[in-house]
Structures are given as structure tokens and as C-alpha cells.
Tab-separated table of C-alpha atoms in Angstrom:
chain	number	residue	atom	x	y	z
G	1	MET	CA	-28.506	-4.323	4.007
G	2	LYS	CA	-25.308	-2.746	2.768
G	3	VAL	CA	-22.311	-4.828	1.866
G	4	PRO	CA	-19.056	-3.746	3.544
G	5	ALA	CA	-17.787	-1.932	0.439
G	6	GLU	CA	-20.878	0.273	0.463
G	7	ARG	CA	-20.410	0.922	4.194
G	8	LEU	CA	-16.887	2.146	3.499
G	9	GLY	CA	-18.340	4.528	0.913
G	10	ALA	CA	-15.848	3.010	-1.488
G	11	VAL	CA	-15.788	3.650	-5.178
G	12	PRO	CA	-13.781	1.603	-7.667
G	13	VAL	CA	-10.373	2.981	-8.504
G	14	SER	CA	-9.924	3.783	-12.168
G	15	THR	CA	-7.543	1.377	-13.860
G	16	SER	CA	-6.200	4.299	-15.899
G	17	ALA	CA	-5.081	6.131	-12.759
G	18	PRO	CA	-1.334	6.512	-12.319
G	19	THR	CA	0.332	3.834	-10.269
G	20	VAL	CA	0.981	4.937	-6.710
G	21	PRO	CA	3.892	3.266	-4.926
G	22	VAL	CA	2.804	1.370	-1.836
G	23	PRO	CA	5.181	1.919	1.079
G	24	THR	CA	5.976	-0.895	3.452
G	25	SER	CA	4.576	-0.561	6.933
G	26	ALA	CA	7.323	-2.486	8.696
G	27	PRO	CA	11.007	-3.179	8.129
G	28	THR	CA	11.903	-6.272	6.157
G	29	VAL	CA	12.966	-9.153	8.371
G	30	PRO	CA	14.602	-12.324	7.061
G	31	VAL	CA	12.177	-15.228	7.357
G	32	SER	CA	12.770	-18.949	7.334
G	33	THR	CA	11.696	-20.379	3.994
G	34	SER	CA	10.066	-23.344	5.706
G	35	ALA	CA	7.755	-21.471	8.099
G	36	PRO	CA	4.387	-20.169	6.871
G	37	THR	CA	4.329	-16.363	6.708
G	38	ILE	CA	1.844	-13.591	5.971
G	39	GLY	CA	2.610	-9.972	5.155
G	40	VAL	CA	0.118	-7.092	5.033
G	41	ILE	CA	1.105	-3.710	3.617
G	42	LEU	CA	-1.051	-0.571	3.914
G	43	SER	CA	-0.622	2.499	1.718
G	44	ALA	CA	-1.513	4.736	4.694
G	45	ARG	CA	-2.473	4.466	8.365
G	46	THR	CA	-4.785	7.505	8.355
G	47	LEU	CA	-7.042	8.346	5.426
G	48	ASN	CA	-9.501	11.070	4.472
G	49	ALA	CA	-12.280	11.238	1.886
G	50	GLY	CA	-10.776	11.119	-1.585
G	51	ASP	CA	-7.680	9.198	-0.488
G	52	VAL	CA	-6.891	5.865	-2.121
G	53	LEU	CA	-6.422	2.926	0.235
G	54	THR	CA	-4.261	0.106	-1.066
G	55	ILE	CA	-3.793	-3.083	0.937
G	56	GLY	CA	-1.173	-5.569	-0.225
G	57	LEU	CA	-1.069	-9.198	0.869
G	58	THR	CA	1.687	-11.797	0.649
G	59	VAL	CA	1.294	-15.374	1.816
G	60	HIS	CA	3.922	-18.111	1.838
G	61	ASN	CA	3.523	-21.726	2.875
G	62	GLY	CA	6.916	-23.391	3.154
G	63	PRO	CA	7.859	-26.437	1.102
G	64	THR	CA	7.910	-28.720	4.137
G	65	GLY	CA	4.498	-27.652	5.439
G	66	VAL	CA	1.023	-29.034	4.981
G	67	PRO	CA	-1.730	-27.319	2.947
G	68	LEU	CA	-3.291	-24.482	4.964
G	69	ASP	CA	-6.581	-22.558	4.819
G	70	LEU	CA	-6.273	-18.817	4.196
G	71	TYR	CA	-8.777	-16.522	5.904
G	72	VAL	CA	-8.788	-12.806	5.126
G	73	GLY	CA	-11.094	-10.311	6.773
G	74	LEU	CA	-11.814	-6.815	7.962
G	75	TYR	CA	-12.821	-5.787	11.484
G	76	LEU	CA	-15.154	-2.799	11.136
G	77	PRO	CA	-15.371	0.064	13.687
G	78	ASP	CA	-18.719	-1.304	14.938
G	79	ASN	CA	-17.007	-4.633	15.851
G	80	GLN	CA	-18.493	-6.587	12.963
G	81	ILE	CA	-16.226	-8.785	10.852
G	82	ALA	CA	-16.444	-9.147	7.089
G	83	TYR	CA	-14.584	-11.989	5.368
G	84	PHE	CA	-13.154	-11.964	1.841
G	85	SER	CA	-14.014	-14.827	-0.487
G	86	SER	CA	-11.691	-13.355	-3.149
G	87	PRO	CA	-9.439	-10.293	-3.596
G	88	GLY	CA	-11.025	-6.847	-3.927
G	89	LEU	CA	-14.076	-5.301	-2.322
G	90	ALA	CA	-16.344	-7.436	-4.492
G	91	GLY	CA	-14.982	-10.409	-2.532
G	92	LEU	CA	-16.329	-9.130	0.806
G	93	GLU	CA	-19.187	-11.165	2.222
G	94	ASP	CA	-22.486	-9.535	3.231
G	95	LEU	CA	-22.807	-8.388	6.833
G	96	PRO	CA	-23.172	-9.715	9.347
G	97	SER	CA	-20.574	-12.402	8.650
G	98	THR	CA	-21.615	-14.955	11.225
G	99	THR	CA	-19.458	-17.750	9.833
G	100	PRO	CA	-15.783	-17.371	8.904
G	101	THR	CA	-15.330	-17.826	5.157
G	102	ARG	CA	-12.161	-19.463	3.858
G	103	MET	CA	-10.707	-17.574	0.903
G	104	GLN	CA	-8.610	-20.436	-0.454
G	105	LEU	CA	-6.391	-23.415	0.293
G	106	VAL	CA	-2.646	-22.661	0.142
G	107	PRO	CA	-0.670	-25.811	-0.775
G	108	SER	CA	2.771	-26.419	0.726
G	109	GLY	CA	5.499	-24.660	-1.234
G	110	SER	CA	3.067	-21.993	-2.494
G	111	ARG	CA	3.496	-18.238	-2.499
G	112	LEU	CA	0.682	-15.748	-3.102
G	113	THR	CA	1.564	-12.107	-3.790
G	114	LEU	CA	-1.228	-9.563	-4.274
G	115	PRO	CA	0.212	-6.021	-4.061
G	116	ARG	CA	-3.261	-4.557	-4.635
G	117	PHE	CA	-5.456	-7.053	-2.780
G	118	VAL	CA	-7.789	-4.103	-2.109
G	119	GLU	CA	-7.567	-0.712	-3.794
G	120	VAL	CA	-10.363	1.812	-3.266
G	121	ALA	CA	-10.906	5.549	-3.309
G	122	LEU	CA	-12.754	6.649	-0.179
G	123	SER	CA	-15.860	8.737	-0.809
G	124	PRO	CA	-16.915	11.663	1.422
G	125	GLY	CA	-19.519	9.392	3.085
G	126	ALA	CA	-17.008	6.791	4.271
G	127	PRO	CA	-17.762	5.990	7.938
G	128	PRO	CA	-14.936	7.238	10.165
G	129	GLY	CA	-13.214	4.940	12.605
G	130	THR	CA	-10.495	2.344	12.955
G	131	TYR	CA	-10.586	-0.667	10.644
G	132	GLN	CA	-8.373	-3.753	11.055
G	133	PHE	CA	-7.400	-5.874	8.055
G	134	PHE	CA	-6.248	-9.374	8.946
G	135	ALA	CA	-5.085	-12.606	7.342
G	136	ALA	CA	-4.552	-16.029	8.895
G	137	LEU	CA	-3.191	-19.375	7.774
G	138	VAL	CA	-4.734	-22.247	9.722
G	139	THR	CA	-4.905	-26.026	9.631
G	140	PRO	CA	-7.670	-27.075	7.190
G	141	GLY	CA	-11.017	-27.407	8.943
G	142	ALA	CA	-9.757	-25.799	12.164
G	143	VAL	CA	-12.209	-22.891	11.976
G	144	SER	CA	-15.293	-25.084	11.693
G	145	HIS	CA	-16.574	-23.869	15.080
G	146	GLY	CA	-15.352	-20.277	14.774
G	147	LEU	CA	-12.421	-20.715	17.167
G	148	VAL	CA	-8.825	-21.608	16.372
G	149	SER	CA	-6.406	-23.151	18.854
G	150	ASP	CA	-2.802	-21.948	19.020
G	151	SER	CA	-1.620	-25.246	17.553
G	152	ASP	CA	-3.848	-24.774	14.470
G	153	LEU	CA	-2.747	-21.169	13.787
G	154	ALA	CA	0.265	-21.299	11.446
G	155	ALA	CA	0.557	-17.545	10.714
G	156	PHE	CA	-1.406	-14.370	11.463
G	157	GLU	CA	-1.038	-10.704	10.542
G	158	LEU	CA	-3.196	-7.703	11.431
G	159	GLU	CA	-2.784	-4.068	10.337
G	160	ALA	CA	-5.038	-1.178	11.352
G	161	PHE	CA	-5.973	1.983	9.480
G	162	THR	CA	-8.194	4.909	10.444
G	163	ILE	CA	-10.646	6.837	8.309
G	164	ALA	CA	-10.700	10.377	9.678
G	165	PRO	CA	-14.040	12.174	10.170
């Protein structure tokens, strides 16, 4: 069974490669400092073999909030979901991911900024299709049965990208 990184045909990006600026995918909007927020930034919406995909992630849990569970995952074109247990492709769980995997607890007043949460060069064998990267902050323990009620979902962000054939 292939892990999701192998299914993407991904190869590690050389750390000696020049830094590529990562554009924002949406305009900046002022946000209340007390509300939990998530931001996802993609380097491109459409990619071809040889392109480098960079996904940035920012998470903020306001100072007046409660600790929240952070879930990060990837919807694959074949409708499977892979969850991250840590940043980078090495943090992707084996498929099929039948149980949501929490990445970490985010205490109140915490901010997490990972401008290169994932950075990979796509190989010629990368399966084409639309992929959806998502992140969610939820009440601790709320995902124990795989479903989250609206009252337990503190913040959610989803961004899609396509690998061209």
C-alpha cells in the first residue's frame, strides 16, 4: 500500500533550492484577536509535473478561548482522506485513513505559523485530479465518532489545487 506522498509522486524538495515566494490566495481581512482562525495559503492552484507545491498554514487560538484540537488533512481525487500527524509529507498517515488523526492541541493564546507546512516537487507520475487541503480547530474530543457538530467546530479552512494530466 502506498502512503499518500508516494501517490502524489512527490519527491523531497532540496533544501539548497532558492526560496520561492508564496503568494497569498485570498485578500487579507482583519480578524478579531479573540476568535480562533485558520489560514491556508497555496503556491499555485494548478500544477504540472516538475512544479513545486507549497502549502502554508497559520492557526490562532485567541487568548480568551479554550484549548482546541487541530486536524489537518488532504482529500484525494479518489475521495479518500489522509490526515497529517505532523507537518510535511512524512506526517501523512497511511491510506485508508479510517479514523481522523489529531495533529496537536492548540492552547488558548497560541499561534502556529508554518509557511512551508508542505513543500514538494511533483514528479511526472503524480496522479492528476483535484486535491483539497483542509485544517480544522475543534473542541477536544469532539471528533471521537468521526463527526463534528457546528457548536464544536471553532474554525475551518479548505483550499483546493489541481494536478494537471
